[in-house]
Structure formats: C-alpha cells, structure tokens
Amino acid sequence: SSRASQVLKAAGLPTDGSIIPGVYDGAWGGSGEIIETLCPTTGEVIGRVQTATPEETRSAIAKAVEAGRAVRAMPGPKRGEVMRKVRVALDEKIGAIGDLISLEMGKIKSEGKGEVQEFVDICDHAVGLSRSIQGRVLPSEREDHVIYEIPNPLGTVGILSAFNFPVAVYGWNFAIAFVTGNSTIWKPSPTTPLCAIAVTKIVQKVLEDSGLPGAAASLVTGDIDVGKNLVASTDLPLISFTGSERVGREVGKNVMERFGKTILELGGNNCAIVDKDADLSQALQGVLFAAVGTCGQRCTSTRRLLLHKDIAKPFLEKFLQFYDSATPETTLAMGDPLNAKTLIGPLHSEVSVQNYERAIEGVLARGGELLTKRSGRMAAPANWDDASGGNWVWPVVMRPKEGDQCWQEEVFAPVLYVAEFETLEDAIRLNNNVPQGLSSSLFTKDLQSMGKWLGPEGSDCGIVNVNVGSSGAEIGAAFGGNKSTGWGRESGGDAWKQYVRWSAATVNYGSKLPLAQGVSFGF
Ligand code: NAD
C-alpha cells in the first residue's frame, strides 16, 4: 500500500517488493529461507527477507568475534565517542524508524518513536559509562601487595530479541556491550526483521565511518534454528535473551550446558494494587495505560488488578466505561497506529489473537465472568484507506474464579483479570503468588503501606512502583525481573557489570614472597 511504501522508503528500505538480504557480517547477504513480514494493521506483506543458513550463521559469528578484537583495542572513551555518533545518527532518523516500528510491530506512533528514544537515551548513558567504568583497588593482608578487581570485555555478545520491542531491547544490549568493549551478533524476532535491518544499517555506517569493522554489530535474521545456533556457540560467552518463559527456559538450560552466561528477560504477570486510600483518578489512569497500552503487549503490561473491597465498585464502574466506549472516535481511540491520534493499535500477529481468544474462552469455561461489554475479534477500524485485515481485538476485563489457573500465566494481549482484597498483606501475598516477578505497582497515599511494599515482606518483583503503573521504564535504573522472569538486568544501574569478565589480580610490589598460612620453603 502507499501507506507502507512511504514508511519503508523513509526508513531506507526497498519498496519494490525485492528480496531484502537479512544477514550482515560486514557485508549484506543471506541465502536461507525467505520470510514474509506482515503489517499487523492491515495484514499486507510489507517485506520479504532472506534469512541466514546455519553455515552463514556460523560464519557471521566468526566475523563478529574477529571484529571484537578491534572493539576492545579501542580505548573506552573512544568507544564512547562512537556511541555518541550512533546517538546522533539514530536521532536524525527517529521519526522514520519510529514509524517503521509502528508499521511492522503495530504499536502506536508515539510508542514507536519512544522506542528509538530509548536507544538514544541508552547511548547517552553509554557515553557516560565509557569514562566511568571502573574496577576496584582493595587492601591486601600481605605486606607490599595490592589487589585489583579488573573488568575486561567478554568478547562477543549474542542478542536474541522479542517482537514487542524490536529496536529498544537491541539498543540496550548493543550500547552497553559495545561500550564495555564487546562486539555483538543480533537475532531479532522473525516477525520484525525490517526494524532490525534498518537499525543495523544506521549502526553499520557509524562503525565504518569510525574505522571499525561493521561486523562488530552483526545481524542474522531467521527463526528458531538461527537462535539455537547462537545459543549453542561457545564463541558467544554471553547470550542476552528477551522473550517468553517457555523459550527462555530452554535457552537458559542450553547456555548453562556449555557454562556460558545469560541475561534472561522473560515474561511478566504484572499486578496493580489499588488500596482504599489511593488517589482513584491517578490509579485509574495508571492502571488503564498499563493494561491497554501497546494493546497489552509490553512485558510490563498490567495483567492482574487487585482492588480494595471498599473502592472496588466505584473504581470498576469508571474503569469499565473507558473499555465500553472504545471505538476509533471515543476515549480509547483504536485504529491505525500510524495515525497520531490513535491510542491502541492491533495485536502483532494472528498467533497473538489466538492466544487472546483461548485465554478468554478458558476463563469463561471455568466459571469466570467477562466484565466488559465487548470481547473477541473486531473489524478493522476504518480510519485509513486500505483496511483489509489485521489483528484487531477488543481489550477486555475479566473476573476469573479465585485460584483459577489463569492467574499464574502471562497472556500477551489486552486481557486484564480483576479481584478484590481486604488487607494489604493479602494483596501483597497475591502479587507474589505467581511464578513471574517482573513489575508491580501499588496505588496508595499511606507511608506505612509504601514502606511495607518496598521492604522485605513486600513485592518480590524486579520493578516495584508506587503510584506509577507497572509498564515502562527509564534508562537510569537496571531493568529486569526475578523468578521465572529470569533475574536478568539490562540498561542502567549496574547492568553493565554483566557484560564483562571480572579478574581478581593480586600484585606483589615488594621483594619478599609471604606464603599463605605462614608456610616457608626455607628460602
Ligand atoms: P519468543 O520467546 O517466542 O521469541 C523470542 C526470540 O527467541 C525470537 O527471536 C525467537 O525467534 C527466538 N527463539 C524461539 N525459539 C528459540 C529457541 N529454541 N532457541 C533460541 N531462540 C529461539 O517471544 P516473543 O513472542 O517474540 O515475545 C513475547 C515475550 O517476550 C513475552 O513473554 C514477553 O513478556 C517477553 N518480553 C520480556 C521482556 C523483558 O524485558 N522481561 C521484554 C520484552 C518481551
């Protein structure tokens, strides 16, 4: 369509239907299976990408490993300078890449742009890190000795990413891996290869202009087999994996099998608790945005809502009004994500629609209740020219039975489960009583409740918010979750410490050699 062509052209991608090389290892190529990438909004094919064969994957790993030498030979602050240039190049294209994300992933325009902004922000963070990464000097118990803890680059980092953040997750990993002295090889989701290709082209140019081999940011598109080849490679000491718990469990085991390192960023089953003393209009907005934003396809989306019994009725009444008025023209403006007025776009794929339908059917079959007036597939909102297909569903709110299995599982769609509670202790217990531990939020004005929530008997998640919804994150803090979310941390904070190998080095600058436990060989 003309809509798709405009976006592809602005992002530097072909619009003539030609097959796009999906492997970059210093040169563009690829002779594996051709995958078609679809627009979630209309259902049309927007690109054909030729993926990596196993041989090409192995060769790309070898080229990335070789390029790692050049990265670690470059002084840290110079690597920071390269990151600054990546930042400038991305910022110049922020609108074009943002729109490409909207076209290929389906998230709304502001969120597409926001994703590129996250990459820009992590570049800034990386520039700072490039001059401040530090080990430690420790006192030794021995005379004329000193102990250093030294961070050195790992080599090459394998990045495997999910469909829902097709650019930012790569950005978080690439920026920190690069600035700590590593090269990277990226395998994006098989349903968002165009975002990966467009971003790699931007990074490639900066690397080459800076005298580095482009293979320092290699790319292999493809699906499970390509992913498995990266995971199995002993040339990749760290695999940073973002995706489902199911696949993450396998990736974690397989990397452990060869004693590699992992950063696992897996599913969330995030809870929002609205206590009786909360500012209800604040809570309403916070929960709504986190539940329906990105059409429920953020790892941090709110999936479970716990309402104090005293405020449950008035809160739900208002809350459901938003859902029941959801049309292209009203409050929850649903429609083409490329239209700046749209608040909710489509689900990403037909598989997502099936997961959504199965979840609703299951809860109803087990005696749960649908609280919203509408549910299921909806016709494509007709606020653009060529609405032909797409993966459109109504966001729903449900009241499942207490103890229903649905409470334990992440459904990656706009399905929100609601229950009531009497005491904050009960609500915290429910918050924690799931396998996952990514994000959580408590709405309260009570200082004691806040203290409890943040403390040792509080939320067991990696992200614990107060009067802020569960979704979203800022670059400054380390991002990630506990338990079956995988314990990984990315982005800011101390996350960089995972991208290096640590050495403890004891140096003797004296003339004697005091042996341990006072042992003497009589010298
Ligand atoms: P997915 O697990 O289906 O796929 C993730 C990646 O793994 C893809 O690149 C895929 O091709 C690859 N893959 C699949 N099987 C593999 C295997 N056996 N070995 C190696 N690689 C393999 O996930 P998805 O559907 O793309 O993404 C949605 C999921 O990602 C949700 O569960 C969501 O919560 C999670 N997610 C988590 C975070 C986080 O930071 N915690 C962020 C974004 C998404």
XYZ file of C-alpha atoms and ligand atoms in Angstrom:
567
model
C 0.000 0.000 0.000
C 1.068 3.613 -0.358
C 0.949 3.902 3.431
C 3.530 1.105 3.816
C 5.699 2.315 0.925
C 6.096 5.763 2.427
C 7.254 4.353 5.737
C 9.645 1.831 4.166
C 11.160 4.475 1.918
C 11.757 6.901 4.794
C 13.477 4.105 6.732
C 15.819 3.381 3.806
C 14.209 0.056 2.815
C 13.175 -1.099 -0.667
C 9.582 -0.566 -1.721
C 9.617 -2.546 -4.987
C 8.949 -5.924 -3.379
C 12.529 -7.085 -3.965
C 14.026 -9.626 -1.597
C 15.981 -7.985 1.202
C 19.237 -9.537 2.461
C 18.766 -10.437 6.129
C 22.355 -11.183 7.158
C 25.003 -8.606 7.953
C 28.526 -9.606 8.949
C 30.459 -6.736 7.437
C 28.673 -7.348 4.125
C 24.971 -7.872 3.435
C 23.847 -11.317 2.296
C 21.752 -14.319 3.249
C 20.678 -17.328 1.227
C 18.406 -19.116 3.705
C 14.641 -19.355 3.841
C 12.720 -16.249 2.758
C 10.365 -14.895 5.408
C 7.480 -12.567 4.686
C 6.905 -9.831 7.203
C 3.301 -8.700 7.644
C 1.748 -5.434 8.723
C -0.363 -6.206 11.837
C -2.679 -3.296 10.989
C -3.708 -4.370 7.503
C -2.419 -7.906 7.092
C -0.468 -6.992 3.951
C 3.034 -8.292 3.205
C 5.441 -5.395 3.686
C 8.733 -7.148 3.032
C 10.475 -10.363 2.022
C 13.679 -11.060 3.875
C 16.238 -13.728 3.078
C 17.411 -15.248 6.349
C 20.654 -16.916 7.473
C 21.549 -20.553 6.767
C 23.349 -22.464 9.572
C 26.644 -22.029 7.655
C 26.042 -18.273 7.301
C 25.213 -18.051 10.994
C 28.489 -19.774 11.927
C 30.434 -17.545 9.576
C 28.727 -14.392 10.923
C 29.619 -15.442 14.482
C 33.261 -15.861 13.399
C 33.284 -12.407 11.765
C 31.701 -10.802 14.834
C 34.296 -12.490 17.056
C 37.096 -11.189 14.815
C 35.587 -7.670 14.902
C 35.562 -7.876 18.701
C 39.360 -7.504 18.636
C 39.056 -4.066 17.057
C 36.399 -3.007 19.563
C 38.436 -3.963 22.614
C 41.607 -2.475 21.138
C 39.865 0.905 21.046
C 40.209 2.920 24.269
C 36.974 3.099 26.276
C 36.327 6.838 25.859
C 36.844 6.458 22.085
C 34.185 3.765 22.108
C 32.038 6.320 23.922
C 32.662 8.727 21.064
C 31.402 6.091 18.604
C 28.273 5.675 20.737
C 27.734 9.422 20.653
C 27.752 9.238 16.843
C 25.296 6.322 16.900
C 23.089 8.507 19.070
C 23.210 11.394 16.603
C 22.516 9.107 13.630
C 19.538 7.493 15.375
C 18.121 10.810 16.488
C 18.193 12.059 12.893
C 16.041 9.086 11.867
C 13.871 8.874 14.969
C 10.619 9.621 13.116
C 11.359 7.236 10.252
C 12.407 4.304 12.440
C 9.574 5.017 14.890
C 7.065 4.769 12.035
C 8.704 1.571 10.794
C 8.180 0.067 14.260
C 4.515 1.116 14.099
C 4.192 -0.401 10.635
C 5.871 -3.723 11.375
C 5.182 -4.304 15.106
C 1.854 -2.441 15.339
C 2.474 -0.158 18.322
C 1.245 3.441 18.130
C 3.283 6.267 16.626
C 4.362 7.859 19.916
C 5.453 4.473 21.274
C 7.361 3.636 18.099
C 9.240 6.880 18.397
C 9.612 6.308 22.139
C 11.380 3.055 21.432
C 14.015 4.759 19.307
C 14.272 7.403 22.031
C 15.171 4.604 24.477
C 18.033 3.629 22.174
C 19.106 7.288 22.021
C 18.965 7.531 25.817
C 20.973 4.364 26.387
C 23.605 5.779 24.014
C 23.872 8.813 26.289
C 24.194 6.526 29.274
C 26.878 4.510 27.441
C 28.860 7.647 26.581
C 28.987 8.457 30.294
C 29.914 4.871 31.176
C 32.767 4.942 28.686
C 34.599 7.344 31.007
C 33.445 5.936 34.314
C 33.530 2.144 34.114
C 35.710 1.117 36.982
C 37.119 -1.844 38.812
C 38.388 -1.664 42.377
C 41.637 -1.482 44.313
C 41.472 -3.435 47.583
C 43.805 -3.646 50.583
C 45.786 -6.873 50.782
C 46.569 -8.548 54.113
C 50.113 -9.151 52.848
C 52.927 -6.591 53.010
C 53.678 -4.715 49.757
C 50.759 -6.365 47.976
C 47.707 -4.868 46.373
C 44.547 -6.446 44.963
C 42.738 -5.210 41.873
C 39.328 -6.226 40.557
C 39.502 -5.673 36.826
C 36.669 -5.659 34.276
C 37.689 -6.812 30.802
C 35.480 -7.322 27.734
C 33.868 -10.737 27.284
C 34.369 -10.866 23.505
C 31.131 -11.172 21.572
C 27.600 -10.988 22.943
C 24.676 -12.835 21.293
C 21.454 -10.813 21.454
C 18.131 -12.580 20.865
C 15.099 -10.321 20.978
C 11.291 -10.492 21.075
C 8.789 -8.953 18.653
C 7.305 -6.407 21.028
C 10.391 -4.203 21.420
C 12.029 -4.726 18.039
C 14.532 -1.864 18.464
C 14.944 -0.788 22.109
C 15.972 -4.177 23.510
C 18.728 -4.427 20.912
C 19.741 -0.843 21.685
C 20.023 -1.539 25.424
C 22.245 -4.530 24.785
C 24.312 -3.199 21.914
C 25.146 0.106 23.636
C 26.303 -1.475 26.892
C 28.051 -4.420 25.227
C 29.912 -2.102 22.854
C 30.981 0.441 25.399
C 32.323 -2.323 27.653
C 34.452 -3.488 24.710
C 32.433 -6.247 23.040
C 31.145 -6.907 19.555
C 27.577 -8.207 19.149
C 25.573 -10.504 16.928
C 21.799 -9.962 16.912
C 18.960 -12.277 16.047
C 15.703 -10.316 16.075
C 12.192 -11.791 16.142
C 11.304 -13.454 12.819
C 8.275 -11.157 12.594
C 10.186 -7.854 12.868
C 13.207 -8.261 10.564
C 12.751 -4.907 8.789
C 13.222 -2.935 12.018
C 16.425 -4.892 12.637
C 17.765 -4.324 9.134
C 17.036 -0.575 9.170
C 18.687 -0.116 12.579
C 21.713 -2.246 11.685
C 22.267 -0.066 8.590
C 22.412 3.030 10.779
C 24.862 1.425 13.212
C 26.932 -0.062 10.373
C 27.549 3.335 8.819
C 28.715 4.857 12.093
C 31.056 1.921 12.804
C 32.569 2.051 9.327
C 32.940 5.839 9.429
C 34.749 5.364 12.748
C 37.248 2.927 11.226
C 35.722 -0.157 12.884
C 34.569 -3.321 11.110
C 30.792 -3.290 10.612
C 30.769 -6.920 11.779
C 31.142 -5.525 15.311
C 27.334 -5.206 15.082
C 26.418 -8.316 13.101
C 22.876 -9.379 12.284
C 21.357 -12.774 11.493
C 17.645 -12.913 10.776
C 15.688 -16.160 10.988
C 13.697 -18.171 13.459
C 14.292 -20.966 15.950
C 17.191 -22.695 14.149
C 19.218 -19.498 13.842
C 18.510 -18.749 17.502
C 19.612 -22.248 18.514
C 22.884 -21.854 16.629
C 23.721 -18.684 18.549
C 22.726 -20.251 21.852
C 24.956 -23.292 21.225
C 28.016 -21.309 20.148
C 30.923 -21.415 22.617
C 32.228 -18.313 20.814
C 29.446 -16.292 22.474
C 30.267 -16.159 26.200
C 27.093 -14.171 26.942
C 23.631 -14.705 25.485
C 21.203 -11.891 26.240
C 17.763 -13.335 25.583
C 14.446 -11.479 25.667
C 11.290 -13.495 25.073
C 8.838 -15.944 26.560
C 9.381 -18.047 29.665
C 8.931 -21.200 27.586
C 11.781 -20.401 25.188
C 13.846 -18.710 27.914
C 13.820 -21.888 29.989
C 15.303 -23.799 27.032
C 17.820 -21.062 26.204
C 18.898 -20.853 29.858
C 19.495 -24.623 30.068
C 21.335 -24.785 26.761
C 23.684 -21.916 27.601
C 24.295 -23.406 31.058
C 25.105 -26.747 29.418
C 28.200 -25.090 27.916
C 28.769 -22.909 31.036
C 28.045 -19.677 29.214
C 26.484 -16.606 30.819
C 22.913 -15.458 30.233
C 20.842 -12.377 30.735
C 17.236 -13.607 30.631
C 14.406 -11.077 30.260
C 11.274 -13.237 30.169
C 7.554 -12.955 30.686
C 5.783 -10.848 33.282
C 2.467 -11.335 35.088
C 2.319 -7.869 36.492
C -0.059 -6.770 39.176
C -1.507 -3.387 40.141
C -2.908 -2.985 43.643
C -5.304 -0.108 44.343
C -5.615 0.362 48.105
C -8.542 2.076 49.823
C -6.587 5.289 50.420
C -5.356 5.657 46.827
C -5.976 8.722 44.684
C -8.510 6.968 42.482
C -8.229 9.192 39.421
C -4.461 8.720 39.468
C -4.908 4.954 39.848
C -7.490 4.882 37.063
C -5.112 6.450 34.562
C -2.097 4.465 35.730
C -3.854 1.103 35.514
C -5.619 1.870 32.243
C -2.456 2.915 30.451
C -0.550 -0.117 31.706
C -3.379 -2.537 30.840
C -4.288 -1.422 27.319
C -1.139 0.442 26.193
C 0.676 -1.293 23.303
C -2.521 -3.384 23.133
C -1.353 -5.318 26.216
C 1.908 -6.353 24.557
C 4.520 -4.977 26.907
C 6.392 -7.350 29.153
C 5.419 -4.888 31.911
C 1.701 -4.590 30.951
C -0.687 -4.893 33.896
C -2.352 -8.321 33.740
C -3.824 -8.511 37.250
C -5.738 -5.783 39.082
C -6.360 -6.105 42.821
C -8.883 -3.645 44.236
C -9.555 -2.972 47.906
C -13.148 -4.056 48.567
C -14.179 -0.576 49.774
C -13.299 1.130 46.493
C -13.748 -1.768 44.043
C -17.263 -0.878 42.884
C -16.809 2.849 42.123
C -13.374 2.222 40.638
C -14.540 -0.551 38.317
C -17.575 1.412 37.168
C -15.417 4.256 35.889
C -12.691 1.944 34.650
C -15.061 -0.153 32.551
C -16.567 2.963 30.971
C -13.286 3.503 29.160
C -13.354 -0.028 27.781
C -17.006 0.062 26.814
C -16.621 3.312 24.940
C -13.638 2.060 22.967
C -14.148 2.968 19.346
C -11.974 4.839 16.892
C -13.804 8.058 17.770
C -14.031 7.855 21.559
C -11.791 7.718 24.580
C -9.791 4.605 23.844
C -9.137 5.619 20.270
C -8.376 2.386 18.458
C -7.091 2.467 14.946
C -4.135 2.797 12.632
C -1.028 3.068 14.814
C 0.466 5.467 12.264
C -2.340 7.934 12.947
C -1.068 10.278 15.664
C -4.473 10.307 17.413
C -4.619 6.547 17.909
C -4.130 5.211 21.437
C -4.425 1.469 20.774
C -3.313 -0.450 17.718
C -3.738 -4.082 16.708
C -2.209 -7.213 18.158
C 1.040 -8.129 16.489
C 0.068 -11.430 14.886
C -2.625 -13.990 14.254
C -0.931 -16.169 16.912
C -1.460 -13.358 19.441
C -5.164 -13.218 18.529
C -5.470 -16.961 19.080
C -3.763 -16.710 22.487
C -6.173 -13.906 23.413
C -9.227 -15.930 22.343
C -8.045 -19.082 24.093
C -7.445 -17.200 27.354
C -10.936 -15.666 27.381
C -12.641 -18.947 26.485
C -10.719 -20.770 29.228
C -11.629 -18.297 31.968
C -15.317 -18.365 30.927
C -15.375 -22.168 30.718
C -14.017 -22.382 34.278
C -16.766 -20.142 35.648
C -15.171 -16.712 35.288
C -17.014 -13.605 34.173
C -16.487 -11.083 31.394
C -16.918 -7.538 32.732
C -16.563 -5.556 29.522
C -19.461 -5.332 27.073
C -17.411 -6.458 24.110
C -14.771 -9.070 23.520
C -13.210 -11.040 20.701
C -12.063 -10.078 17.248
C -13.217 -6.740 15.928
C -13.458 -5.453 12.398
C -10.515 -3.309 11.370
C -11.304 0.279 12.389
C -11.937 2.056 9.115
C -9.946 5.202 9.712
C -7.429 4.651 6.949
C -7.569 3.905 3.237
C -6.973 0.242 2.783
C -8.171 -1.587 5.865
C -8.296 -5.141 4.648
C -7.274 -7.369 7.507
C -5.112 -7.023 10.560
C -5.233 -8.493 14.044
C -7.912 -6.432 15.779
C -9.408 -7.349 19.156
C -11.399 -5.642 21.903
C -9.456 -5.095 25.132
C -11.246 -6.963 27.923
C -11.538 -7.065 31.713
C -12.485 -10.365 33.389
C -13.283 -11.624 36.875
C -11.867 -15.159 36.991
C -12.627 -17.575 39.834
C -10.353 -17.375 42.850
C -7.425 -19.748 42.361
C -8.108 -20.155 38.622
C -5.039 -21.235 36.645
C -5.255 -18.043 34.548
C -3.810 -16.049 37.460
C -0.496 -17.877 37.028
C 0.023 -17.289 33.289
C 1.039 -14.368 31.117
C -1.337 -13.796 28.189
C 0.376 -11.421 25.818
C -2.770 -9.462 24.893
C -5.127 -6.857 26.430
C -6.806 -9.235 28.893
C -6.975 -7.917 32.467
C -8.062 -10.056 35.444
C -9.658 -8.387 38.475
C -10.129 -9.480 42.101
C -10.817 -7.810 45.440
C -8.839 -7.864 48.687
C -9.326 -6.856 52.310
C -5.847 -6.216 53.690
C -2.644 -5.027 52.068
C -0.911 -8.178 53.360
C -3.373 -10.283 51.367
C -2.826 -8.172 48.257
C 0.973 -8.484 48.535
C 0.640 -12.240 49.004
C -1.427 -12.439 45.786
C 1.035 -10.172 43.990
C 3.864 -12.561 44.871
C 1.944 -15.804 44.422
C 2.868 -16.301 40.742
C 5.923 -17.789 39.006
C 6.867 -14.469 37.381
C 8.427 -11.431 39.059
C 8.795 -8.555 36.616
C 6.761 -5.475 37.512
C 4.239 -4.411 40.137
C 2.553 -1.243 41.323
C 0.786 -0.114 44.455
C -1.524 2.896 44.485
C -1.647 4.358 47.987
C -1.128 7.599 49.892
C -0.129 5.788 53.068
C 3.544 5.992 54.007
C 3.457 2.789 56.064
C 1.914 0.849 53.184
C 4.618 2.150 50.884
C 7.326 1.047 53.322
C 5.838 -2.433 53.572
C 5.519 -2.720 49.776
C 9.154 -1.777 49.158
C 10.599 -3.826 52.032
C 11.480 -7.484 52.654
C 7.819 -8.518 53.084
C 6.746 -6.512 50.040
C 6.637 -7.099 46.294
C 9.144 -9.711 45.087
C 9.413 -8.168 41.600
C 12.354 -6.505 39.859
C 10.232 -3.389 39.354
C 8.258 -2.159 42.367
C 6.349 1.068 41.718
C 4.285 3.369 43.925
C 1.535 5.477 42.337
C 3.001 4.662 38.919
C 1.630 1.972 36.588
C 3.545 -1.247 36.006
C 4.576 -0.541 32.426
C 7.522 1.430 31.140
C 10.997 2.066 32.456
C 13.658 4.725 32.458
C 17.207 4.137 31.308
C 18.790 5.148 34.635
C 17.799 2.083 36.663
C 18.619 -1.519 35.836
C 15.596 -3.143 34.184
C 14.517 -6.744 34.696
C 12.582 -9.251 36.715
C 13.011 -12.027 39.267
C 11.878 -15.672 39.479
C 10.619 -17.043 36.134
C 11.170 -13.632 34.529
C 14.800 -14.774 34.617
C 16.664 -12.471 37.085
C 18.342 -10.558 34.230
C 19.126 -6.847 34.421
C 19.620 -4.560 31.440
C 20.007 -0.878 30.646
C 21.215 1.354 33.520
C 22.309 0.845 37.098
C 24.917 -1.892 37.485
C 23.674 -3.846 34.446
C 26.988 -3.209 32.606
C 28.785 -5.454 35.101
C 27.273 -8.492 33.364
C 28.911 -7.629 30.033
C 32.477 -8.021 31.322
C 34.623 -10.760 32.789
C 35.973 -9.917 36.207
C 39.518 -10.758 37.298
C 40.854 -10.520 40.844
C 44.537 -9.668 40.458
C 46.985 -9.723 43.369
C 50.240 -7.873 42.702
C 53.349 -8.122 44.863
C 55.499 -4.980 44.547
C 57.879 -5.932 47.358
C 60.995 -8.123 47.458
C 59.615 -10.866 49.716
C 57.028 -13.524 48.972
C 54.976 -14.180 52.102
C 53.232 -17.537 51.617
C 49.770 -18.340 52.896
C 49.295 -19.740 56.393
C 52.915 -18.771 57.197
C 54.284 -21.721 55.175
C 58.001 -21.422 54.437
C 60.099 -23.326 51.925
C 63.222 -22.060 53.627
C 64.396 -19.547 51.019
P 9.530 -15.813 21.936
O 10.061 -16.478 23.151
O 8.544 -16.553 21.115
O 10.745 -15.425 20.952
C 11.866 -14.695 21.383
C 13.050 -14.974 20.475
O 13.510 -16.309 20.646
C 12.768 -14.826 18.993
O 13.848 -14.150 18.402
C 12.670 -16.281 18.530
O 12.954 -16.442 17.160
C 13.721 -16.936 19.378
N 13.585 -18.368 19.612
C 12.467 -19.125 19.595
N 12.755 -20.413 19.928
C 14.085 -20.460 20.188
C 14.981 -21.483 20.621
N 14.546 -22.727 20.851
N 16.284 -21.178 20.804
C 16.715 -19.905 20.609
N 15.923 -18.901 20.196
C 14.617 -19.160 19.983
O 8.928 -14.407 22.421
P 8.032 -13.346 21.626
O 6.681 -13.920 21.396
O 8.779 -12.769 20.470
O 7.934 -12.168 22.707
C 6.985 -12.072 23.718
C 7.547 -12.494 25.066
O 8.715 -11.742 25.383
C 6.602 -12.227 26.215
O 6.607 -13.326 27.092
C 7.176 -11.004 26.896
O 6.842 -10.854 28.253
C 8.639 -11.238 26.716
N 9.391 -9.998 26.859
C 10.101 -9.806 28.011
C 10.791 -8.627 28.197
C 11.558 -8.380 29.458
O 12.359 -7.463 29.474
N 11.362 -9.142 30.524
C 10.785 -7.629 27.206
C 10.057 -7.865 26.033
C 9.369 -9.059 25.879
